mmCIF file of C-alpha atoms in Angstrom:
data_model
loop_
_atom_site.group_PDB
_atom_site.id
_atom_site.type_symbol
_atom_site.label_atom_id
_atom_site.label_comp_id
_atom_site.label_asym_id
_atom_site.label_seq_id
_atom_site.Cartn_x
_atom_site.Cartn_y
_atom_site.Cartn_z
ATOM 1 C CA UNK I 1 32.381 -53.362 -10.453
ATOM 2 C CA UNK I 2 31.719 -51.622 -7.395
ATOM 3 C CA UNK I 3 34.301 -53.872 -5.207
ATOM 4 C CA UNK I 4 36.905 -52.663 -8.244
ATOM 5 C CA UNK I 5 36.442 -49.041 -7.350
ATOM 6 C CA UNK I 6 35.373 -48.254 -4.160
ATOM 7 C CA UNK I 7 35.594 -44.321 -4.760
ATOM 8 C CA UNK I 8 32.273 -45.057 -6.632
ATOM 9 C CA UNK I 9 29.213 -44.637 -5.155
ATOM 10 C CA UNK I 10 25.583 -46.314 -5.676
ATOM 11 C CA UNK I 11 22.608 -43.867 -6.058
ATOM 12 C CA UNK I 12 22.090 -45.493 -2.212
ATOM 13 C CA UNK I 13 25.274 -44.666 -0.796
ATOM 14 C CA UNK I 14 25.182 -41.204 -2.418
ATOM 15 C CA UNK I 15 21.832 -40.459 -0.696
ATOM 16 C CA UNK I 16 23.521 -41.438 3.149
ATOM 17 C CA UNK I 17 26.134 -39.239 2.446
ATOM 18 C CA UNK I 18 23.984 -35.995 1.278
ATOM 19 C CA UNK I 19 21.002 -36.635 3.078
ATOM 20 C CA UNK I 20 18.819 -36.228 0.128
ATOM 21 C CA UNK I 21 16.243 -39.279 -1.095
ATOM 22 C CA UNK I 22 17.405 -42.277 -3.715
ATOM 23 C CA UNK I 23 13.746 -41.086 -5.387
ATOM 24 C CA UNK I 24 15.320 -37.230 -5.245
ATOM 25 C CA UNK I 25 18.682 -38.336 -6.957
ATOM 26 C CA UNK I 26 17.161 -40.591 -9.323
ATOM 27 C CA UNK I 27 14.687 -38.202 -10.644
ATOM 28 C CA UNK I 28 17.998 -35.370 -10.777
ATOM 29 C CA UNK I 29 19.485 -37.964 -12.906
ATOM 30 C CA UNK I 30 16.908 -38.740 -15.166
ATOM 31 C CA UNK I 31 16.131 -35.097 -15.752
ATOM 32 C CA UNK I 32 19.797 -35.165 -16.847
ATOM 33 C CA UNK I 33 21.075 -32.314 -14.105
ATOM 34 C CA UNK I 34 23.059 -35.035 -12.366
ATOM 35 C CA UNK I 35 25.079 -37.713 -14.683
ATOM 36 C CA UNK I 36 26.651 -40.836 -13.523
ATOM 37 C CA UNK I 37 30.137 -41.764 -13.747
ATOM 38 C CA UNK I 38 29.762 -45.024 -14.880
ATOM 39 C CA UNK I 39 27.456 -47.962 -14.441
ATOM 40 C CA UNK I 40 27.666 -51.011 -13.019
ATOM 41 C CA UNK I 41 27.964 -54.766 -14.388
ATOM 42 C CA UNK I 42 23.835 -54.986 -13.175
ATOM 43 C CA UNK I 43 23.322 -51.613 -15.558
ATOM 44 C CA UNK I 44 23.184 -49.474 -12.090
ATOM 45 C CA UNK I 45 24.245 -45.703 -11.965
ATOM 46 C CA UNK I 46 27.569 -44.863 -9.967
ATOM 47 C CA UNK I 47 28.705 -41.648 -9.087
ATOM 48 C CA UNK I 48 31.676 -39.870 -7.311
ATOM 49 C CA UNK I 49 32.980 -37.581 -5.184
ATOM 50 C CA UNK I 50 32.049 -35.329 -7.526
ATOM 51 C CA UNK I 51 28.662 -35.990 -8.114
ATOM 52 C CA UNK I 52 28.587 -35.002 -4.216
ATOM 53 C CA UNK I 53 29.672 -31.892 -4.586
ATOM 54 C CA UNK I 54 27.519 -31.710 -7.962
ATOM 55 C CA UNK I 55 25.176 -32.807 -5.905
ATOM 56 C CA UNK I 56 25.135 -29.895 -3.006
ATOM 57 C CA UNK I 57 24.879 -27.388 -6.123
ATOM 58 C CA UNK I 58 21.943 -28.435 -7.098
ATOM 59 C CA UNK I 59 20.305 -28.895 -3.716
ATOM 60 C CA UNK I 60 21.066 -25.294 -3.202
ATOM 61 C CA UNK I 61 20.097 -23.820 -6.489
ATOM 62 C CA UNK I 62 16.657 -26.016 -5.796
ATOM 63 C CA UNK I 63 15.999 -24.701 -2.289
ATOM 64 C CA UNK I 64 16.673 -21.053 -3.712
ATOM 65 C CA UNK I 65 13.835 -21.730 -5.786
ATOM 66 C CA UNK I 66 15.430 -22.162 -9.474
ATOM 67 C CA UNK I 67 13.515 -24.514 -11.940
ATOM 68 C CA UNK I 68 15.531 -27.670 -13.076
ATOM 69 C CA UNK I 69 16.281 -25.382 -16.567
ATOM 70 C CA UNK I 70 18.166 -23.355 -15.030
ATOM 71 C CA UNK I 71 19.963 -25.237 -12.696
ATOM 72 C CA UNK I 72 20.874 -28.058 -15.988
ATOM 73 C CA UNK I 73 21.957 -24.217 -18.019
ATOM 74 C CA UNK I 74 24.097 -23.358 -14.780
ATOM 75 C CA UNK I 75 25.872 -26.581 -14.311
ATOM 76 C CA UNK I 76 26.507 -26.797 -18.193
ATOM 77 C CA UNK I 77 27.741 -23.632 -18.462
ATOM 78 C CA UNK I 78 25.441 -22.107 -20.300
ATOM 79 C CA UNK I 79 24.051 -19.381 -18.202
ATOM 80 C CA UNK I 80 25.910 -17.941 -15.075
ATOM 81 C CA UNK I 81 24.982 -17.794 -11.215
ATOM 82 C CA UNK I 82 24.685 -13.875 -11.236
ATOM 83 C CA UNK I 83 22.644 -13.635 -14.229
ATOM 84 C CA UNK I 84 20.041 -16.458 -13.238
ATOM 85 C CA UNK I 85 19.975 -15.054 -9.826
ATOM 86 C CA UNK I 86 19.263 -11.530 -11.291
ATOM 87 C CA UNK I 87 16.370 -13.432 -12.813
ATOM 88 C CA UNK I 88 14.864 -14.693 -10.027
ATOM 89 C CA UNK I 89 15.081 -11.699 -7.505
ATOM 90 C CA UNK I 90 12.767 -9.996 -10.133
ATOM 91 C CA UNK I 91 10.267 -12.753 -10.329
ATOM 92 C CA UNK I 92 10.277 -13.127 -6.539
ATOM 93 C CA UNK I 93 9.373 -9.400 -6.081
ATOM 94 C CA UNK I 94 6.815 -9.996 -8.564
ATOM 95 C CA UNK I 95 5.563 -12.741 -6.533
ATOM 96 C CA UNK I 96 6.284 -10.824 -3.016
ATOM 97 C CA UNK I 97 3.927 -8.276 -4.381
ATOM 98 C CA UNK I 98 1.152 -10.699 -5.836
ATOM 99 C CA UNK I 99 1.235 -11.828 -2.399
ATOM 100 C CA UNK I 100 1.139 -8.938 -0.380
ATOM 101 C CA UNK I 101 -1.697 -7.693 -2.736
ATOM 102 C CA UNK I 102 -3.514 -11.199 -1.977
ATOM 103 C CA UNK I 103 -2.891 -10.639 2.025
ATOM 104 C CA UNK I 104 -4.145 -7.369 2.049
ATOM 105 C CA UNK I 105 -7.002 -8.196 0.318
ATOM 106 C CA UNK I 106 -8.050 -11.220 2.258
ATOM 107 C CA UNK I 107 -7.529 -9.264 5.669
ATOM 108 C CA UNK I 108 -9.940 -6.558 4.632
ATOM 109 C CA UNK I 109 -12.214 -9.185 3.782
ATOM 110 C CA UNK I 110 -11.923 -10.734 7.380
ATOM 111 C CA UNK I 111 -11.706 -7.540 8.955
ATOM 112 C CA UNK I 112 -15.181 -5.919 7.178
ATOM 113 C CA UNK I 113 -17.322 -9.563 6.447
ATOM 114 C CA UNK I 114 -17.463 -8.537 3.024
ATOM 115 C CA UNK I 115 -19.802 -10.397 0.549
ATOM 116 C CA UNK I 116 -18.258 -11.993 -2.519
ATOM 117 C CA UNK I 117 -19.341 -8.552 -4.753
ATOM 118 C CA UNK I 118 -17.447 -6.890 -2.086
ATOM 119 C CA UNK I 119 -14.275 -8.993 -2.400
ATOM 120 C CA UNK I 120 -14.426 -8.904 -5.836
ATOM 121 C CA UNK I 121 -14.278 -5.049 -6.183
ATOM 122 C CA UNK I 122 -11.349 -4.722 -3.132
ATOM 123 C CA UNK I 123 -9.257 -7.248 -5.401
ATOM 124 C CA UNK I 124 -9.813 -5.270 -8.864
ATOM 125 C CA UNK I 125 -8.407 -1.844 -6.908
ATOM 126 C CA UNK I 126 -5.477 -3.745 -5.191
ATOM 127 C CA UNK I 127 -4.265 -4.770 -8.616
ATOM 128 C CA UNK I 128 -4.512 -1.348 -10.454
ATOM 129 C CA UNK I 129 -1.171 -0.169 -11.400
ATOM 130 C CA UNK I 130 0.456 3.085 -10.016
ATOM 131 C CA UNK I 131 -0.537 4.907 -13.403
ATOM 132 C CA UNK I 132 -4.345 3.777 -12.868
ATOM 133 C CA UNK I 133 -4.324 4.776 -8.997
ATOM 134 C CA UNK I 134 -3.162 8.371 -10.016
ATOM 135 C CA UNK I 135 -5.542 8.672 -12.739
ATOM 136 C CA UNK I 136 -8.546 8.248 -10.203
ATOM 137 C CA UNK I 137 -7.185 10.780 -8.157
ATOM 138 C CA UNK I 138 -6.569 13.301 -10.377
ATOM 139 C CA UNK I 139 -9.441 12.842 -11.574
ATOM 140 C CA UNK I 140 -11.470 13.503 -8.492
ATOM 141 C CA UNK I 141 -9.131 16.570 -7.887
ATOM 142 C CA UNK I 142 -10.836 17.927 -10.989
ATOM 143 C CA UNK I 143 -14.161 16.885 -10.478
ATOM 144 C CA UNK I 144 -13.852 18.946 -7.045
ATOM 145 C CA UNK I 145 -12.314 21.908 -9.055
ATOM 146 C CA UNK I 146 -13.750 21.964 -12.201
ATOM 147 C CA UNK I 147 -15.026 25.613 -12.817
ATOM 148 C CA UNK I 148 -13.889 26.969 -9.641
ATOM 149 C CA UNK I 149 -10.867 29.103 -10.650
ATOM 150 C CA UNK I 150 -10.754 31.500 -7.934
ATOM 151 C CA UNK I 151 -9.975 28.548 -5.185
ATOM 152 C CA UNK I 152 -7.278 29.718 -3.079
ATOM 153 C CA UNK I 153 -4.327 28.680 -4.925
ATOM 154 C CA UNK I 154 -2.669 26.697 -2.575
ATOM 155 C CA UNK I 155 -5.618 24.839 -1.945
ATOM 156 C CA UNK I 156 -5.900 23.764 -6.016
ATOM 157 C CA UNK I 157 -1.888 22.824 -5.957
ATOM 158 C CA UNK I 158 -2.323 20.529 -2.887
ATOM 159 C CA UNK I 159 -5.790 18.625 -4.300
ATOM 160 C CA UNK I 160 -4.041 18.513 -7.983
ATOM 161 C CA UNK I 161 -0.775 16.860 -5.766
ATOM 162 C CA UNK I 162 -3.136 14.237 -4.545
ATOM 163 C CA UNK I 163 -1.814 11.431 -6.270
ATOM 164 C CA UNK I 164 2.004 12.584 -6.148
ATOM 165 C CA UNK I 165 4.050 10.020 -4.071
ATOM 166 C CA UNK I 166 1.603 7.344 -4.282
ATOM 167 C CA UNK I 167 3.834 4.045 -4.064
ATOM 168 C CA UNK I 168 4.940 2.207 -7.027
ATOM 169 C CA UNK I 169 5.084 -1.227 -4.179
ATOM 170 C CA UNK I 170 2.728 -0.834 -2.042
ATOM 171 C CA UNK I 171 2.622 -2.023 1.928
ATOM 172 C CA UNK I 172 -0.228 -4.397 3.028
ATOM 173 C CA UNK I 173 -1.385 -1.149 5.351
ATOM 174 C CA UNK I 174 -1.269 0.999 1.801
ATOM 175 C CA UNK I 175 -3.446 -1.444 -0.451
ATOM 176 C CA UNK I 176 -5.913 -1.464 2.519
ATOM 177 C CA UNK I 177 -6.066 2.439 3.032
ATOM 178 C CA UNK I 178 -5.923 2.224 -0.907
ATOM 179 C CA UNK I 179 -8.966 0.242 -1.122
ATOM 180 C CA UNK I 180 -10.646 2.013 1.628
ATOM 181 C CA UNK I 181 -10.427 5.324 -0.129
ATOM 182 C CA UNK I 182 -10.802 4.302 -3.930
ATOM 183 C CA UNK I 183 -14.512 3.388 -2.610
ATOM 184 C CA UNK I 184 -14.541 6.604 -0.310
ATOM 185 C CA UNK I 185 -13.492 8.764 -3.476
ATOM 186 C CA UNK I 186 -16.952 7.441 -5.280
ATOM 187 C CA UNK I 187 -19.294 8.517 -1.919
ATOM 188 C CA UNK I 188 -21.779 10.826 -3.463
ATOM 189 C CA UNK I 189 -21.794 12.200 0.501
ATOM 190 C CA UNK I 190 -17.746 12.925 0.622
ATOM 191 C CA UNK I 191 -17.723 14.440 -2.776
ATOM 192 C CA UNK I 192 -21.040 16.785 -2.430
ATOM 193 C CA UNK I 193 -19.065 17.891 0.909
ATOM 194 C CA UNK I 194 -16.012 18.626 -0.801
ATOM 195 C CA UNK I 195 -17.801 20.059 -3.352
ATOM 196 C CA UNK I 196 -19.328 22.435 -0.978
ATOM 197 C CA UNK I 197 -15.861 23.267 0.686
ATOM 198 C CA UNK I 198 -13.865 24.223 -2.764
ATOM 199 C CA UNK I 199 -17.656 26.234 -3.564
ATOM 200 C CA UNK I 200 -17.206 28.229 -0.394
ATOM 201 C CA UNK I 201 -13.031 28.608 -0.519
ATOM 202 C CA UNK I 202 -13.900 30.380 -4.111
ATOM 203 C CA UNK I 203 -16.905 32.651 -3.202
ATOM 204 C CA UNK I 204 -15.025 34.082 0.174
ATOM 205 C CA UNK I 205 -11.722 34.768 -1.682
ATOM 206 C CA UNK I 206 -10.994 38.109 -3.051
ATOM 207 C CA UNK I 207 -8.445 38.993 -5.202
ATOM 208 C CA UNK I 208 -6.334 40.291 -2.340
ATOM 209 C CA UNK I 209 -6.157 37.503 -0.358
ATOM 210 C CA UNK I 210 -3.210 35.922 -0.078
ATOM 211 C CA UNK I 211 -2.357 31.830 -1.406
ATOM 212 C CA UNK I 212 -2.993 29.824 1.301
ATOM 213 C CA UNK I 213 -4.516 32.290 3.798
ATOM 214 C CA UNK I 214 -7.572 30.101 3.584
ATOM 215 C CA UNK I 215 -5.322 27.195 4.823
ATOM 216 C CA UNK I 216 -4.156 29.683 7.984
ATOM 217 C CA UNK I 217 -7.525 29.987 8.658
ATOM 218 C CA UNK I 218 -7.519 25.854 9.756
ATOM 219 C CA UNK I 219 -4.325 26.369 10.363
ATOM 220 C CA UNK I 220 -4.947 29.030 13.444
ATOM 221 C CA UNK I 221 -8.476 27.353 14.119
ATOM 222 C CA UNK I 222 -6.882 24.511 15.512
ATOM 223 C CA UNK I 223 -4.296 26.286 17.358
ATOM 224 C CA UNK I 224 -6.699 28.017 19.309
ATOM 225 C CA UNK I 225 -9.828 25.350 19.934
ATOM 226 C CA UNK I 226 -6.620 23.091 20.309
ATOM 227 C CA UNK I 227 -5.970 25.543 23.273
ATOM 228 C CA UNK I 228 -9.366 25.514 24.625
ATOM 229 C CA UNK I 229 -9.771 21.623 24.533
ATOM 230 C CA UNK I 230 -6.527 21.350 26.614
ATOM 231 C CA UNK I 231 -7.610 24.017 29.262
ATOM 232 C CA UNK I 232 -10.962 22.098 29.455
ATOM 233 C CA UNK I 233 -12.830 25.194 28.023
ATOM 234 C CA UNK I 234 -16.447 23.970 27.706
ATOM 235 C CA UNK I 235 -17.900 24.916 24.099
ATOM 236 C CA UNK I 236 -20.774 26.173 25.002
ATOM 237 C CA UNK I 237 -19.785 28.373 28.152
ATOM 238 C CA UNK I 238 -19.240 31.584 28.249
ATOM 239 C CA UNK I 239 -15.607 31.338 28.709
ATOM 240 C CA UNK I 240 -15.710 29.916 24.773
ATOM 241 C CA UNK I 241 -16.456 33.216 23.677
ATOM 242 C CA UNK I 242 -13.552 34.792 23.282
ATOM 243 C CA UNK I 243 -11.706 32.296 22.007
ATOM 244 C CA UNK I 244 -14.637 32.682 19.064
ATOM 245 C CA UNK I 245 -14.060 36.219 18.818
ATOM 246 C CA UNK I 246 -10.284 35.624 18.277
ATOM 247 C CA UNK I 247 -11.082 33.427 15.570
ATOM 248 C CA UNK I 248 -13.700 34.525 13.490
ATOM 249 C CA UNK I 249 -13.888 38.854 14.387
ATOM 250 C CA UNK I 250 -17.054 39.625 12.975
ATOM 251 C CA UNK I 251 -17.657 37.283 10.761
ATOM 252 C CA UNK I 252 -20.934 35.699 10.419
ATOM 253 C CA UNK I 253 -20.839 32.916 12.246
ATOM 254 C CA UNK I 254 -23.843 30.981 11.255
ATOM 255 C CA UNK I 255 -21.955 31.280 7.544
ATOM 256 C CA UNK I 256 -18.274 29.591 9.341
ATOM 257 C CA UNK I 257 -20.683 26.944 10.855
ATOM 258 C CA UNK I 258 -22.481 26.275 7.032
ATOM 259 C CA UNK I 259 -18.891 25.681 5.679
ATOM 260 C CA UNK I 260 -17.295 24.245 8.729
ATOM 261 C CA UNK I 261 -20.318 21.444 8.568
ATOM 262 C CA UNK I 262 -19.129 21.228 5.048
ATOM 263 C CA UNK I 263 -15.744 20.453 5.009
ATOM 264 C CA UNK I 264 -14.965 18.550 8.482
ATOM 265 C CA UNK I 265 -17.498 15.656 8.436
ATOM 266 C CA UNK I 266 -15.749 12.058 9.553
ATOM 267 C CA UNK I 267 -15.451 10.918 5.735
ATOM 268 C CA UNK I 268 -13.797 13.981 5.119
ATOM 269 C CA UNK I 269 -11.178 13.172 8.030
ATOM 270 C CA UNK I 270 -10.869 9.554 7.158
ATOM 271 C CA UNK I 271 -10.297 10.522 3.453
ATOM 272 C CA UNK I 272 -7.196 12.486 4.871
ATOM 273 C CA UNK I 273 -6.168 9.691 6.897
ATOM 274 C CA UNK I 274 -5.844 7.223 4.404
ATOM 275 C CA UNK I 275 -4.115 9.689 2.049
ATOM 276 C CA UNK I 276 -1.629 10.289 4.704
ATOM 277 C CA UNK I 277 -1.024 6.187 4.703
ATOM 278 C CA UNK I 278 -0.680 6.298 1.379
ATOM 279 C CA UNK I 279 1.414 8.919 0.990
ATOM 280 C CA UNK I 280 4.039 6.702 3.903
ATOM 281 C CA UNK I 281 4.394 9.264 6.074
ATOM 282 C CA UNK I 282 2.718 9.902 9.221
ATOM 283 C CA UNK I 283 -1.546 9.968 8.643
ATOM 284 C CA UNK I 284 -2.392 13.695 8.628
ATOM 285 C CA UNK I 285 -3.891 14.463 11.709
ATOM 286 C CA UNK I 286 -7.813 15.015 11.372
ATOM 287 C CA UNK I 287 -8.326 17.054 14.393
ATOM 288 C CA UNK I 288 -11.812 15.667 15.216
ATOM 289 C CA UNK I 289 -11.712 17.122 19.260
ATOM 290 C CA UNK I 290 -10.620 20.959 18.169
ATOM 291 C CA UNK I 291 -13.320 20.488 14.846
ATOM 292 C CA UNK I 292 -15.990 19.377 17.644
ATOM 293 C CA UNK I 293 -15.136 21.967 19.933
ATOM 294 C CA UNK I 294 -15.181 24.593 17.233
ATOM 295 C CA UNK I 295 -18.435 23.575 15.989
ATOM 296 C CA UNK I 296 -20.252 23.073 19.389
ATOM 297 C CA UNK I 297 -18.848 26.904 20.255
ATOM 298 C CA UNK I 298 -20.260 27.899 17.182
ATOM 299 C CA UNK I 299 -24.058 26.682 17.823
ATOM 300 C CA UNK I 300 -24.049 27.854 21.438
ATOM 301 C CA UNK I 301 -22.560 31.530 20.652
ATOM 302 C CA UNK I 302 -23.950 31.856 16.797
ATOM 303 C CA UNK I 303 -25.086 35.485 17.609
ATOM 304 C CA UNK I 304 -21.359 36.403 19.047
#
């Protein structure tokens, strides 16, 4: 009787000392992860101090997230803490991820008013694995190259590096750039224009050139209109003109314009962008004011 022992405790008086519900502890009990010590002359369960402590265990384990098998393996010794704990960080990254993925999705979806097609297509490329997101940029590396062997060599080693460093866990910001340029990657404009731009980089190389002197070209082009933007040079003065002839010599210009047009359109600069998210470092900088400049100079002085 209860009177007989009163270290026993009633399912009632258990739940006023842990704060939990008698429906909670009843249901703990039934699923046989909390026994009773004893019961009572009426037939009702009685615990102890125990069963308190017993009790906190299981509270915890619950609140952690671990299923009532586990936590009935755990207290029976069946399975350890560590090991079930190992389990259940991996399948709450797998569940951090599924709902990053889901996030990232549904904000693009806010942010652009996409249709339900739309949706649909943004959550099939946030879900592709890390092996499937390389494939599609490799292949698009080689669709740009294909045929073109005398590209500047530096130029084919940085498009065939595309996909290196692509993350295996992606950020919220990454599946949203990732999205982004999966569908820029299949614009018959952006690809035609890059096209256009490994064309050109192979028919103005000759076998002297150097690797990447076609990359010091951009590389001293935005130096110098960089220069002229921040001394408030106006393109189509005449003061632009040097700053022209520095650049180009005597090249023809109306040819530099054709492949400047071809390779420094926004989608081009956006497609850089987003790689540059992707990649988690800082975006590469597109340079749209010293492209501008460049190519307003260009049209105002194309006879030199």
């Amino acid at each position: 009787m209860i009177d007989d022992g009163p270290q026993l405790l009633t399912i009632g008086q258990l739940a006023r000392r842990t704060g939990l519900t008698v429906r909670t502890i009843r249901f703990w009990s039934d699923e046989g992860v909390l026994h009773p010590v004893t019961r009572s002359e009426g037939g009702y369960r009685l615990y102890d101090a125990e069963s308190v402590a017993r009790l906190e265990l299981i509270r915890t384990l619950r609140q952690l997230g671990l299923g009532l098998d586990d936590v009935r393996k755990i207290l029976s010794g069946d399975r350890d803490i560590a090991s079930v704990a190992a389990a259940h960080v991996a399948a709450l990254d797998a569940q951090i991820q599924v709902l990053r993925l889901n996030r990232a999705v549904l904000s693009t979806v806010a942010k652009r008013n996409s249709s339900a097609e739309e949706m649909a297509l943004m959550n099939k490329l946030a879900r592709q694995s890390a092996a499937e997101r390389k494939r599609i940029m490799d292949d698009f590396a080689e669709e740009m190259l294909h045929g073109l062997d005398t590209v500047d060599p530096a130029v084919q080693e940085r498009m065939r590096n595309m996909s290196a460093g692509l993350p295996d866990d992606p950020t919220p910001e990454q599946v949203d750039a990732w999205v982004e340029l999966a569908e820029l990657l299949q614009d018959p404009e952006l690809k035609a224009g890059m096209r256009r731009a490994t064309e050109y980089n192979a028919a103005d190389r000759t076998p002297e050139d150097a690797a990447g002197s076609s990359m010091q070209f951009l590389q001293k082009l935005v130096a110098l209109a960089g220069d002229a933007v921040r001394d408030g040079i106006d393109p189509e003065s005449p003061a632009a003109e040097p700053v022209l002839q520095e650049l180009l010599g005597d090249a023809d210009r109306s040819a530099v314009l054709d492949r400047l047009l071809a390779t420094m359109d926004d989608k081009v600069a956006r497609y850089r962008e987003l790689l540059g998210v992707l990649k988690g470092g800082t975006p590469e900088h597109p340079y749209r004011e010293e492209f501008a400049w460049v190519l307003a100079a260009l049209r105002a002085h194309a006879s030199g």
